[in-house]
Amino acid sequence: MKSHIRLTPGFYTAAMIGFHRVTLEYARTQTKALYDINFEIKKGEFCFLVGHSGAGKSSLLSLLLKRLEPTSGAIYFGGENLRALRGDRIALHRRKIGVVFQDHRLLKDQTVEDNLLFALRVLGVPKAEWENRVTRVLRLVGLVHKKRSFPEELSVGESQRVAIARAIIGDPPVVLADEPTGNLDLTNAITVLEILKSIHARGATVIVATHSRELVEAYPQRVLVLKAGQLVRDDRSGKYSLS
Amino acid sequence: MYAISQALCALRHHLTSTLATFTTSLVSFTLLFLLGLVLWNLGKVVSSLEREVEIAAFLKPGSDVSALREQVAAFDEVLEVRVVSKEEALAQLQLSYPYLSQARELIENPLPNTLRVVLKNPNQVRAAARKIERLEGIESTTYGGEITEQLLKVLGGVRLAALLLIGLLLLDTLFSVMGTIRLSIENRREELRVMQLVGATRRFIQGPFVVEGLFLTLLASLAALGLGLLAYRFLAAALQQLLPFLPVLGTNDLLLAAGALVLLAVVLGVGGAYLSSRANLKESDL
């Protein structure tokens, strides 16, 4: 089955993110995770990536992070073909992407503040900026008062908000969220979505992989639908419903 | 600074492994240092023996002594030629064995006239002896270098065995460092995932591990230097009391050996840690 989405040649140069006939096959198991994927996402767009478990959402995000190499096709990020990236250029590419996972991946033996400082140190941000940045992102996620808490002292929702704070502390132009509300109740899920919306409102390109109907309906935006590794729909109507 | 603090943390965190690697390195480096010094010293002893090498060329009865002396003295490699007449030789023999004077009246002097040849370069002793032997009027030659050559052969064998042992010990040290670093990586796996996630460069990630490896082997080499120098000084003092003519290594030689050991420790520590961190830090860990 071929993808329904077709793009004009050279589309990727104008887009923030571009997938051009991307196929991904896991060599070890010889299973195809993605088939002939084509789409573009413009700078500042908010986009949901929906599909059931195993549809290929995480694989697609892994390709964007250059954790995986496509078997064929090309992925463009800011006009640059990711295939050309080698060595430290991969690390520099990742600095342009803030990532949030379902399992937040906070360092358990470090406080909220230290988790954020850890990211700043890795990013090479000058020390003079650390305090301001930490306060700014904690204010955005509403957790200034939890600065000295350890992850085990936080609720699941709060942990996820810290993970978002860490993802955006380096001011990346793109934020990827892989099932960010998977472990959250509806109230917390909506809080997380509100934070992602405010990040979007500040100009970032945001991609949220989810299978939560509530989330998609709470913020009507573009929806890319993956089914068994294929991009079957690119809905820009704002009326897409998972049901 | 970050790499140093992380390395110190890691060393404290898995103290048992740290101590195991430190001890392995300490034993390896101490043995390496001591064996190296002993071999170097033996080499010096052989060199000093070589410097005293002299060829004795025995002349055929009736040969022209002065003509042969001039012929030998004309060789490029020869520094000095001295004639020892058969009478002189016998007199020297009688000094060593006085009872021979009684036999002197009964038999004719059996000793030949001899040329004692000192060479410019003792390494050429074998070739020079053959060259002299080929001259008309020379019966045979002998030189003390035969013993030196035997010594060199033995020393070569000892050196080979020592090098093999040292090689194995150094390999053990390298693998031990790699094991410790691997453990460090396992302990920090979660942190490393986050690092890769937020865009840490490979150098930033590997830095603390390389510093950790460096600390381990550098400290071990410094401790080994202390132990090795102490042991060598004790050995050298004992040896000089017993055989005062034997040369021992001077301060400059010891400093050179110490420098070489520290350099080797740095290479092993940094190299082992780099290899281990490179092998164990995979992109798929993200």
PDB file of N, CA, C and O in Angstrom, chain B residues 36-99:
ATOM      1  N   GLY B  36      62.897  -3.326  34.505  1.00  0.00           N
ATOM      2  CA  GLY B  36      63.519  -2.398  33.554  1.00  0.00           C
ATOM      3  C   GLY B  36      64.861  -1.909  34.073  1.00  0.00           C
ATOM      4  O   GLY B  36      65.871  -1.916  33.349  1.00  0.00           O
ATOM      5  N   LEU B  37      64.898  -1.529  35.347  1.00  0.00           N
ATOM      6  CA  LEU B  37      66.140  -1.013  35.932  1.00  0.00           C
ATOM      7  C   LEU B  37      67.201  -2.111  35.984  1.00  0.00           C
ATOM      8  O   LEU B  37      68.373  -1.874  35.657  1.00  0.00           O
ATOM      9  N   VAL B  38      66.793  -3.308  36.380  1.00  0.00           N
ATOM     10  CA  VAL B  38      67.763  -4.416  36.480  1.00  0.00           C
ATOM     11  C   VAL B  38      68.331  -4.745  35.105  1.00  0.00           C
ATOM     12  O   VAL B  38      69.547  -4.923  34.939  1.00  0.00           O
ATOM     13  N   LEU B  39      67.459  -4.799  34.100  1.00  0.00           N
ATOM     14  CA  LEU B  39      67.934  -5.102  32.739  1.00  0.00           C
ATOM     15  C   LEU B  39      68.876  -4.016  32.227  1.00  0.00           C
ATOM     16  O   LEU B  39      69.900  -4.296  31.600  1.00  0.00           O
ATOM     17  N   TRP B  40      68.500  -2.801  32.500  1.00  0.00           N
ATOM     18  CA  TRP B  40      69.331  -1.665  32.062  1.00  0.00           C
ATOM     19  C   TRP B  40      70.707  -1.762  32.744  1.00  0.00           C
ATOM     20  O   TRP B  40      71.748  -1.569  32.119  1.00  0.00           O
ATOM     21  N   ASN B  41      70.664  -2.089  34.023  1.00  0.00           N
ATOM     22  CA  ASN B  41      71.910  -2.196  34.787  1.00  0.00           C
ATOM     23  C   ASN B  41      72.786  -3.327  34.248  1.00  0.00           C
ATOM     24  O   ASN B  41      73.999  -3.178  34.083  1.00  0.00           O
ATOM     25  N   LEU B  42      72.161  -4.456  33.936  1.00  0.00           N
ATOM     26  CA  LEU B  42      72.907  -5.580  33.377  1.00  0.00           C
ATOM     27  C   LEU B  42      73.552  -5.184  32.051  1.00  0.00           C
ATOM     28  O   LEU B  42      74.686  -5.542  31.766  1.00  0.00           O
ATOM     29  N   GLY B  43      72.802  -4.437  31.275  1.00  0.00           N
ATOM     30  CA  GLY B  43      73.321  -3.931  30.015  1.00  0.00           C
ATOM     31  C   GLY B  43      74.571  -3.091  30.236  1.00  0.00           C
ATOM     32  O   GLY B  43      75.562  -3.202  29.500  1.00  0.00           O
ATOM     33  N   LYS B  44      74.533  -2.292  31.290  1.00  0.00           N
ATOM     34  CA  LYS B  44      75.696  -1.427  31.594  1.00  0.00           C
ATOM     35  C   LYS B  44      76.897  -2.276  31.993  1.00  0.00           C
ATOM     36  O   LYS B  44      78.033  -1.976  31.633  1.00  0.00           O
ATOM     37  N   VAL B  45      76.632  -3.341  32.751  1.00  0.00           N
ATOM     38  CA  VAL B  45      77.713  -4.228  33.190  1.00  0.00           C
ATOM     39  C   VAL B  45      78.372  -4.857  31.971  1.00  0.00           C
ATOM     40  O   VAL B  45      79.600  -4.879  31.850  1.00  0.00           O
ATOM     41  N   VAL B  46      77.554  -5.344  31.056  1.00  0.00           N
ATOM     42  CA  VAL B  46      78.091  -5.986  29.850  1.00  0.00           C
ATOM     43  C   VAL B  46      78.901  -4.981  29.043  1.00  0.00           C
ATOM     44  O   VAL B  46      79.987  -5.287  28.558  1.00  0.00           O
ATOM     45  N   SER B  47      78.381  -3.750  28.929  1.00  0.00           N
ATOM     46  CA  SER B  47      79.100  -2.710  28.178  1.00  0.00           C
ATOM     47  C   SER B  47      80.466  -2.452  28.795  1.00  0.00           C
ATOM     48  O   SER B  47      81.469  -2.310  28.085  1.00  0.00           O
ATOM     49  N   SER B  48      80.512  -2.414  30.121  1.00  0.00           N
ATOM     50  CA  SER B  48      81.803  -2.123  30.769  1.00  0.00           C
ATOM     51  C   SER B  48      82.755  -3.291  30.572  1.00  0.00           C
ATOM     52  O   SER B  48      83.959  -3.097  30.439  1.00  0.00           O
ATOM     53  N   LEU B  49      82.205  -4.511  30.509  1.00  0.00           N
ATOM     54  CA  LEU B  49      83.067  -5.671  30.243  1.00  0.00           C
ATOM     55  C   LEU B  49      83.600  -5.594  28.817  1.00  0.00           C
ATOM     56  O   LEU B  49      84.764  -5.882  28.555  1.00  0.00           O
ATOM     57  N   GLU B  50      82.721  -5.176  27.926  1.00  0.00           N
ATOM     58  CA  GLU B  50      83.105  -5.078  26.515  1.00  0.00           C
ATOM     59  C   GLU B  50      84.243  -4.092  26.308  1.00  0.00           C
ATOM     60  O   GLU B  50      85.116  -4.296  25.475  1.00  0.00           O
ATOM     61  N   ARG B  51      84.186  -3.033  27.100  1.00  0.00           N
ATOM     62  CA  ARG B  51      85.225  -1.999  26.945  1.00  0.00           C
ATOM     63  C   ARG B  51      86.611  -2.538  27.279  1.00  0.00           C
ATOM     64  O   ARG B  51      87.618  -2.013  26.837  1.00  0.00           O
ATOM     65  N   GLU B  52      86.625  -3.581  28.105  1.00  0.00           N
ATOM     66  CA  GLU B  52      87.922  -4.129  28.510  1.00  0.00           C
ATOM     67  C   GLU B  52      88.367  -5.308  27.637  1.00  0.00           C
ATOM     68  O   GLU B  52      89.352  -5.975  27.921  1.00  0.00           O
ATOM     69  N   VAL B  53      87.654  -5.547  26.579  1.00  0.00           N
ATOM     70  CA  VAL B  53      87.970  -6.692  25.713  1.00  0.00           C
ATOM     71  C   VAL B  53      89.294  -6.456  24.979  1.00  0.00           C
ATOM     72  O   VAL B  53      89.574  -5.367  24.513  1.00  0.00           O
ATOM     73  N   GLU B  54      90.095  -7.517  24.899  1.00  0.00           N
ATOM     74  CA  GLU B  54      91.417  -7.444  24.265  1.00  0.00           C
ATOM     75  C   GLU B  54      91.606  -8.737  23.474  1.00  0.00           C
ATOM     76  O   GLU B  54      91.200  -9.804  23.936  1.00  0.00           O
ATOM     77  N   ILE B  55      92.233  -8.636  22.279  1.00  0.00           N
ATOM     78  CA  ILE B  55      92.487  -9.859  21.491  1.00  0.00           C
ATOM     79  C   ILE B  55      93.929 -10.305  21.740  1.00  0.00           C
ATOM     80  O   ILE B  55      94.846  -9.489  21.719  1.00  0.00           O
ATOM     81  N   ALA B  56      94.073 -11.612  21.971  1.00  0.00           N
ATOM     82  CA  ALA B  56      95.427 -12.179  22.074  1.00  0.00           C
ATOM     83  C   ALA B  56      95.685 -12.975  20.803  1.00  0.00           C
ATOM     84  O   ALA B  56      94.953 -13.925  20.515  1.00  0.00           O
ATOM     85  N   ALA B  57      96.693 -12.522  20.010  1.00  0.00           N
ATOM     86  CA  ALA B  57      97.021 -13.236  18.761  1.00  0.00           C
ATOM     87  C   ALA B  57      98.329 -13.999  18.986  1.00  0.00           C
ATOM     88  O   ALA B  57      99.370 -13.385  19.270  1.00  0.00           O
ATOM     89  N   PHE B  58      98.251 -15.338  18.894  1.00  0.00           N
ATOM     90  CA  PHE B  58      99.436 -16.186  19.137  1.00  0.00           C
ATOM     91  C   PHE B  58     100.169 -16.410  17.825  1.00  0.00           C
ATOM     92  O   PHE B  58      99.555 -16.818  16.824  1.00  0.00           O
ATOM     93  N   LEU B  59     101.465 -16.139  17.875  1.00  0.00           N
ATOM     94  CA  LEU B  59     102.274 -16.203  16.648  1.00  0.00           C
ATOM     95  C   LEU B  59     102.850 -17.612  16.458  1.00  0.00           C
ATOM     96  O   LEU B  59     103.135 -18.315  17.444  1.00  0.00           O
ATOM     97  N   LYS B  60     103.038 -17.976  15.174  1.00  0.00           N
ATOM     98  CA  LYS B  60     103.656 -19.283  14.859  1.00  0.00           C
ATOM     99  C   LYS B  60     105.146 -19.182  15.190  1.00  0.00           C
ATOM    100  O   LYS B  60     105.723 -18.087  15.092  1.00  0.00           O
ATOM    101  N   PRO B  61     105.790 -20.260  15.557  1.00  0.00           N
ATOM    102  CA  PRO B  61     107.223 -20.216  15.856  1.00  0.00           C
ATOM    103  C   PRO B  61     107.987 -19.708  14.629  1.00  0.00           C
ATOM    104  O   PRO B  61     107.689 -20.101  13.500  1.00  0.00           O
ATOM    105  N   GLY B  62     108.909 -18.815  14.855  1.00  0.00           N
ATOM    106  CA  GLY B  62     109.746 -18.296  13.774  1.00  0.00           C
ATOM    107  C   GLY B  62     109.141 -17.148  13.004  1.00  0.00           C
ATOM    108  O   GLY B  62     109.725 -16.670  12.024  1.00  0.00           O
ATOM    109  N   SER B  63     107.946 -16.677  13.374  1.00  0.00           N
ATOM    110  CA  SER B  63     107.317 -15.555  12.653  1.00  0.00           C
ATOM    111  C   SER B  63     108.030 -14.246  12.971  1.00  0.00           C
ATOM    112  O   SER B  63     108.620 -14.095  14.051  1.00  0.00           O
ATOM    113  N   ASP B  64     107.900 -13.277  12.034  1.00  0.00           N
ATOM    114  CA  ASP B  64     108.537 -11.967  12.236  1.00  0.00           C
ATOM    115  C   ASP B  64     107.601 -11.125  13.127  1.00  0.00           C
ATOM    116  O   ASP B  64     106.590 -10.606  12.670  1.00  0.00           O
ATOM    117  N   VAL B  65     107.983 -11.005  14.380  1.00  0.00           N
ATOM    118  CA  VAL B  65     107.114 -10.355  15.367  1.00  0.00           C
ATOM    119  C   VAL B  65     106.844  -8.890  15.021  1.00  0.00           C
ATOM    120  O   VAL B  65     105.705  -8.427  14.988  1.00  0.00           O
ATOM    121  N   SER B  66     107.928  -8.155  14.728  1.00  0.00           N
ATOM    122  CA  SER B  66     107.714  -6.713  14.491  1.00  0.00           C
ATOM    123  C   SER B  66     106.933  -6.445  13.206  1.00  0.00           C
ATOM    124  O   SER B  66     106.114  -5.515  13.135  1.00  0.00           O
ATOM    125  N   ALA B  67     107.156  -7.297  12.180  1.00  0.00           N
ATOM    126  CA  ALA B  67     106.391  -7.107  10.930  1.00  0.00           C
ATOM    127  C   ALA B  67     104.903  -7.344  11.180  1.00  0.00           C
ATOM    128  O   ALA B  67     104.045  -6.583  10.726  1.00  0.00           O
ATOM    129  N   LEU B  68     104.619  -8.412  11.921  1.00  0.00           N
ATOM    130  CA  LEU B  68     103.225  -8.714  12.213  1.00  0.00           C
ATOM    131  C   LEU B  68     102.588  -7.620  13.084  1.00  0.00           C
ATOM    132  O   LEU B  68     101.438  -7.237  12.910  1.00  0.00           O
ATOM    133  N   ARG B  69     103.381  -7.116  14.012  1.00  0.00           N
ATOM    134  CA  ARG B  69     102.885  -6.037  14.895  1.00  0.00           C
ATOM    135  C   ARG B  69     102.455  -4.828  14.059  1.00  0.00           C
ATOM    136  O   ARG B  69     101.410  -4.226  14.264  1.00  0.00           O
ATOM    137  N   GLU B  70     103.345  -4.494  13.099  1.00  0.00           N
ATOM    138  CA  GLU B  70     103.041  -3.328  12.246  1.00  0.00           C
ATOM    139  C   GLU B  70     101.810  -3.567  11.373  1.00  0.00           C
ATOM    140  O   GLU B  70     100.970  -2.681  11.193  1.00  0.00           O
ATOM    141  N   GLN B  71     101.710  -4.805  10.877  1.00  0.00           N
ATOM    142  CA  GLN B  71     100.553  -5.154  10.027  1.00  0.00           C
ATOM    143  C   GLN B  71      99.243  -4.988  10.819  1.00  0.00           C
ATOM    144  O   GLN B  71      98.268  -4.395  10.331  1.00  0.00           O
ATOM    145  N   VAL B  72      99.249  -5.516  12.039  1.00  0.00           N
ATOM    146  CA  VAL B  72      98.029  -5.447  12.865  1.00  0.00           C
ATOM    147  C   VAL B  72      97.732  -4.006  13.263  1.00  0.00           C
ATOM    148  O   VAL B  72      96.582  -3.543  13.220  1.00  0.00           O
ATOM    149  N   ALA B  73      98.767  -3.270  13.615  1.00  0.00           N
ATOM    150  CA  ALA B  73      98.586  -1.877  14.041  1.00  0.00           C
ATOM    151  C   ALA B  73      98.008  -1.021  12.915  1.00  0.00           C
ATOM    152  O   ALA B  73      97.359   0.000  13.162  1.00  0.00           O
ATOM    153  N   ALA B  74      98.248  -1.476  11.665  1.00  0.00           N
ATOM    154  CA  ALA B  74      97.752  -0.701  10.514  1.00  0.00           C
ATOM    155  C   ALA B  74      96.252  -0.870  10.296  1.00  0.00           C
ATOM    156  O   ALA B  74      95.635  -0.118   9.539  1.00  0.00           O
ATOM    157  N   PHE B  75      95.624  -1.882  10.932  1.00  0.00           N
ATOM    158  CA  PHE B  75      94.177  -2.079  10.770  1.00  0.00           C
ATOM    159  C   PHE B  75      93.411  -0.887  11.360  1.00  0.00           C
ATOM    160  O   PHE B  75      93.762  -0.379  12.430  1.00  0.00           O
ATOM    161  N   ASP B  76      92.364  -0.481  10.668  1.00  0.00           N
ATOM    162  CA  ASP B  76      91.575   0.695  11.103  1.00  0.00           C
ATOM    163  C   ASP B  76      90.969   0.541  12.500  1.00  0.00           C
ATOM    164  O   ASP B  76      90.890   1.490  13.271  1.00  0.00           O
ATOM    165  N   GLU B  77      90.508  -0.669  12.788  1.00  0.00           N
ATOM    166  CA  GLU B  77      89.791  -0.888  14.042  1.00  0.00           C
ATOM    167  C   GLU B  77      90.703  -1.037  15.264  1.00  0.00           C
ATOM    168  O   GLU B  77      90.223  -1.091  16.391  1.00  0.00           O
ATOM    169  N   VAL B  78      92.016  -1.082  14.996  1.00  0.00           N
ATOM    170  CA  VAL B  78      92.952  -1.338  16.102  1.00  0.00           C
ATOM    171  C   VAL B  78      93.398  -0.029  16.754  1.00  0.00           C
ATOM    172  O   VAL B  78      93.783   0.918  16.077  1.00  0.00           O
ATOM    173  N   LEU B  79      93.362  -0.038  18.069  1.00  0.00           N
ATOM    174  CA  LEU B  79      93.771   1.158  18.808  1.00  0.00           C
ATOM    175  C   LEU B  79      95.225   1.035  19.266  1.00  0.00           C
ATOM    176  O   LEU B  79      96.010   1.982  19.170  1.00  0.00           O
ATOM    177  N   GLU B  80      95.540  -0.158  19.715  1.00  0.00           N
ATOM    178  CA  GLU B  80      96.886  -0.322  20.308  1.00  0.00           C
ATOM    179  C   GLU B  80      97.316  -1.785  20.188  1.00  0.00           C
ATOM    180  O   GLU B  80      96.498  -2.696  20.334  1.00  0.00           O
ATOM    181  N   VAL B  81      98.633  -2.000  19.884  1.00  0.00           N
ATOM    182  CA  VAL B  81      99.154  -3.380  19.825  1.00  0.00           C
ATOM    183  C   VAL B  81     100.387  -3.466  20.726  1.00  0.00           C
ATOM    184  O   VAL B  81     101.260  -2.605  20.681  1.00  0.00           O
ATOM    185  N   ARG B  82     100.376  -4.490  21.546  1.00  0.00           N
ATOM    186  CA  ARG B  82     101.520  -4.669  22.465  1.00  0.00           C
ATOM    187  C   ARG B  82     102.054  -6.089  22.251  1.00  0.00           C
ATOM    188  O   ARG B  82     101.272  -7.040  22.135  1.00  0.00           O
ATOM    189  N   VAL B  83     103.406  -6.199  22.197  1.00  0.00           N
ATOM    190  CA  VAL B  83     104.010  -7.531  22.004  1.00  0.00           C
ATOM    191  C   VAL B  83     104.346  -8.133  23.361  1.00  0.00           C
ATOM    192  O   VAL B  83     104.937  -7.481  24.209  1.00  0.00           O
ATOM    193  N   VAL B  84     103.919  -9.369  23.547  1.00  0.00           N
ATOM    194  CA  VAL B  84     104.318 -10.105  24.749  1.00  0.00           C
ATOM    195  C   VAL B  84     105.154 -11.284  24.249  1.00  0.00           C
ATOM    196  O   VAL B  84     104.626 -12.199  23.603  1.00  0.00           O
ATOM    197  N   SER B  85     106.448 -11.200  24.536  1.00  0.00           N
ATOM    198  CA  SER B  85     107.324 -12.276  24.033  1.00  0.00           C
ATOM    199  C   SER B  85     107.071 -13.558  24.807  1.00  0.00           C
ATOM    200  O   SER B  85     106.470 -13.546  25.880  1.00  0.00           O
ATOM    201  N   LYS B  86     107.572 -14.674  24.214  1.00  0.00           N
ATOM    202  CA  LYS B  86     107.323 -15.961  24.869  1.00  0.00           C
ATOM    203  C   LYS B  86     107.977 -16.018  26.251  1.00  0.00           C
ATOM    204  O   LYS B  86     107.439 -16.618  27.183  1.00  0.00           O
ATOM    205  N   GLU B  87     109.117 -15.313  26.400  1.00  0.00           N
ATOM    206  CA  GLU B  87     109.820 -15.295  27.681  1.00  0.00           C
ATOM    207  C   GLU B  87     108.989 -14.511  28.718  1.00  0.00           C
ATOM    208  O   GLU B  87     108.829 -14.935  29.854  1.00  0.00           O
ATOM    209  N   GLU B  88     108.508 -13.387  28.235  1.00  0.00           N
ATOM    210  CA  GLU B  88     107.672 -12.545  29.106  1.00  0.00           C
ATOM    211  C   GLU B  88     106.426 -13.302  29.564  1.00  0.00           C
ATOM    212  O   GLU B  88     106.018 -13.255  30.727  1.00  0.00           O
ATOM    213  N   ALA B  89     105.842 -14.044  28.620  1.00  0.00           N
ATOM    214  CA  ALA B  89     104.637 -14.808  28.915  1.00  0.00           C
ATOM    215  C   ALA B  89     104.920 -15.882  29.957  1.00  0.00           C
ATOM    216  O   ALA B  89     104.144 -16.095  30.890  1.00  0.00           O
ATOM    217  N   LEU B  90     106.068 -16.538  29.786  1.00  0.00           N
ATOM    218  CA  LEU B  90     106.424 -17.589  30.738  1.00  0.00           C
ATOM    219  C   LEU B  90     106.667 -17.001  32.124  1.00  0.00           C
ATOM    220  O   LEU B  90     106.247 -17.568  33.147  1.00  0.00           O
ATOM    221  N   ALA B  91     107.349 -15.846  32.107  1.00  0.00           N
ATOM    222  CA  ALA B  91     107.635 -15.189  33.394  1.00  0.00           C
ATOM    223  C   ALA B  91     106.323 -14.853  34.119  1.00  0.00           C
ATOM    224  O   ALA B  91     106.186 -15.042  35.332  1.00  0.00           O
ATOM    225  N   GLN B  92     105.360 -14.370  33.332  1.00  0.00           N
ATOM    226  CA  GLN B  92     104.049 -14.039  33.931  1.00  0.00           C
ATOM    227  C   GLN B  92     103.370 -15.305  34.471  1.00  0.00           C
ATOM    228  O   GLN B  92     102.764 -15.284  35.540  1.00  0.00           O
ATOM    229  N   LEU B  93     103.517 -16.388  33.719  1.00  0.00           N
ATOM    230  CA  LEU B  93     102.902 -17.651  34.132  1.00  0.00           C
ATOM    231  C   LEU B  93     103.536 -18.160  35.429  1.00  0.00           C
ATOM    232  O   LEU B  93     102.852 -18.659  36.325  1.00  0.00           O
ATOM    233  N   GLN B  94     104.878 -17.969  35.492  1.00  0.00           N
ATOM    234  CA  GLN B  94     105.576 -18.425  36.700  1.00  0.00           C
ATOM    235  C   GLN B  94     105.168 -17.617  37.929  1.00  0.00           C
ATOM    236  O   GLN B  94     105.175 -18.117  39.038  1.00  0.00           O
ATOM    237  N   LEU B  95     104.830 -16.350  37.668  1.00  0.00           N
ATOM    238  CA  LEU B  95     104.386 -15.516  38.791  1.00  0.00           C
ATOM    239  C   LEU B  95     103.077 -16.075  39.366  1.00  0.00           C
ATOM    240  O   LEU B  95     102.868 -16.084  40.567  1.00  0.00           O
ATOM    241  N   SER B  96     102.236 -16.555  38.445  1.00  0.00           N
ATOM    242  CA  SER B  96     100.967 -17.120  38.895  1.00  0.00           C
ATOM    243  C   SER B  96     101.142 -18.522  39.458  1.00  0.00           C
ATOM    244  O   SER B  96     100.449 -18.916  40.390  1.00  0.00           O
ATOM    245  N   TYR B  97     102.014 -19.285  38.822  1.00  0.00           N
ATOM    246  CA  TYR B  97     102.211 -20.684  39.258  1.00  0.00           C
ATOM    247  C   TYR B  97     103.707 -20.904  39.531  1.00  0.00           C
ATOM    248  O   TYR B  97     104.448 -21.370  38.641  1.00  0.00           O
ATOM    249  N   PRO B  98     104.226 -20.583  40.696  1.00  0.00           N
ATOM    250  CA  PRO B  98     105.673 -20.611  40.996  1.00  0.00           C
ATOM    251  C   PRO B  98     106.309 -21.993  40.789  1.00  0.00           C
ATOM    252  O   PRO B  98     107.479 -22.067  40.422  1.00  0.00           O
ATOM    253  N   TYR B  99     105.555 -23.059  40.956  1.00  0.00           N
ATOM    254  CA  TYR B  99     106.163 -24.409  40.828  1.00  0.00           C
ATOM    255  C   TYR B  99     106.635 -24.685  39.400  1.00  0.00           C
ATOM    256  O   TYR B  99     107.418 -25.573  39.143  1.00  0.00           O
TER     257      TYR B  99
END
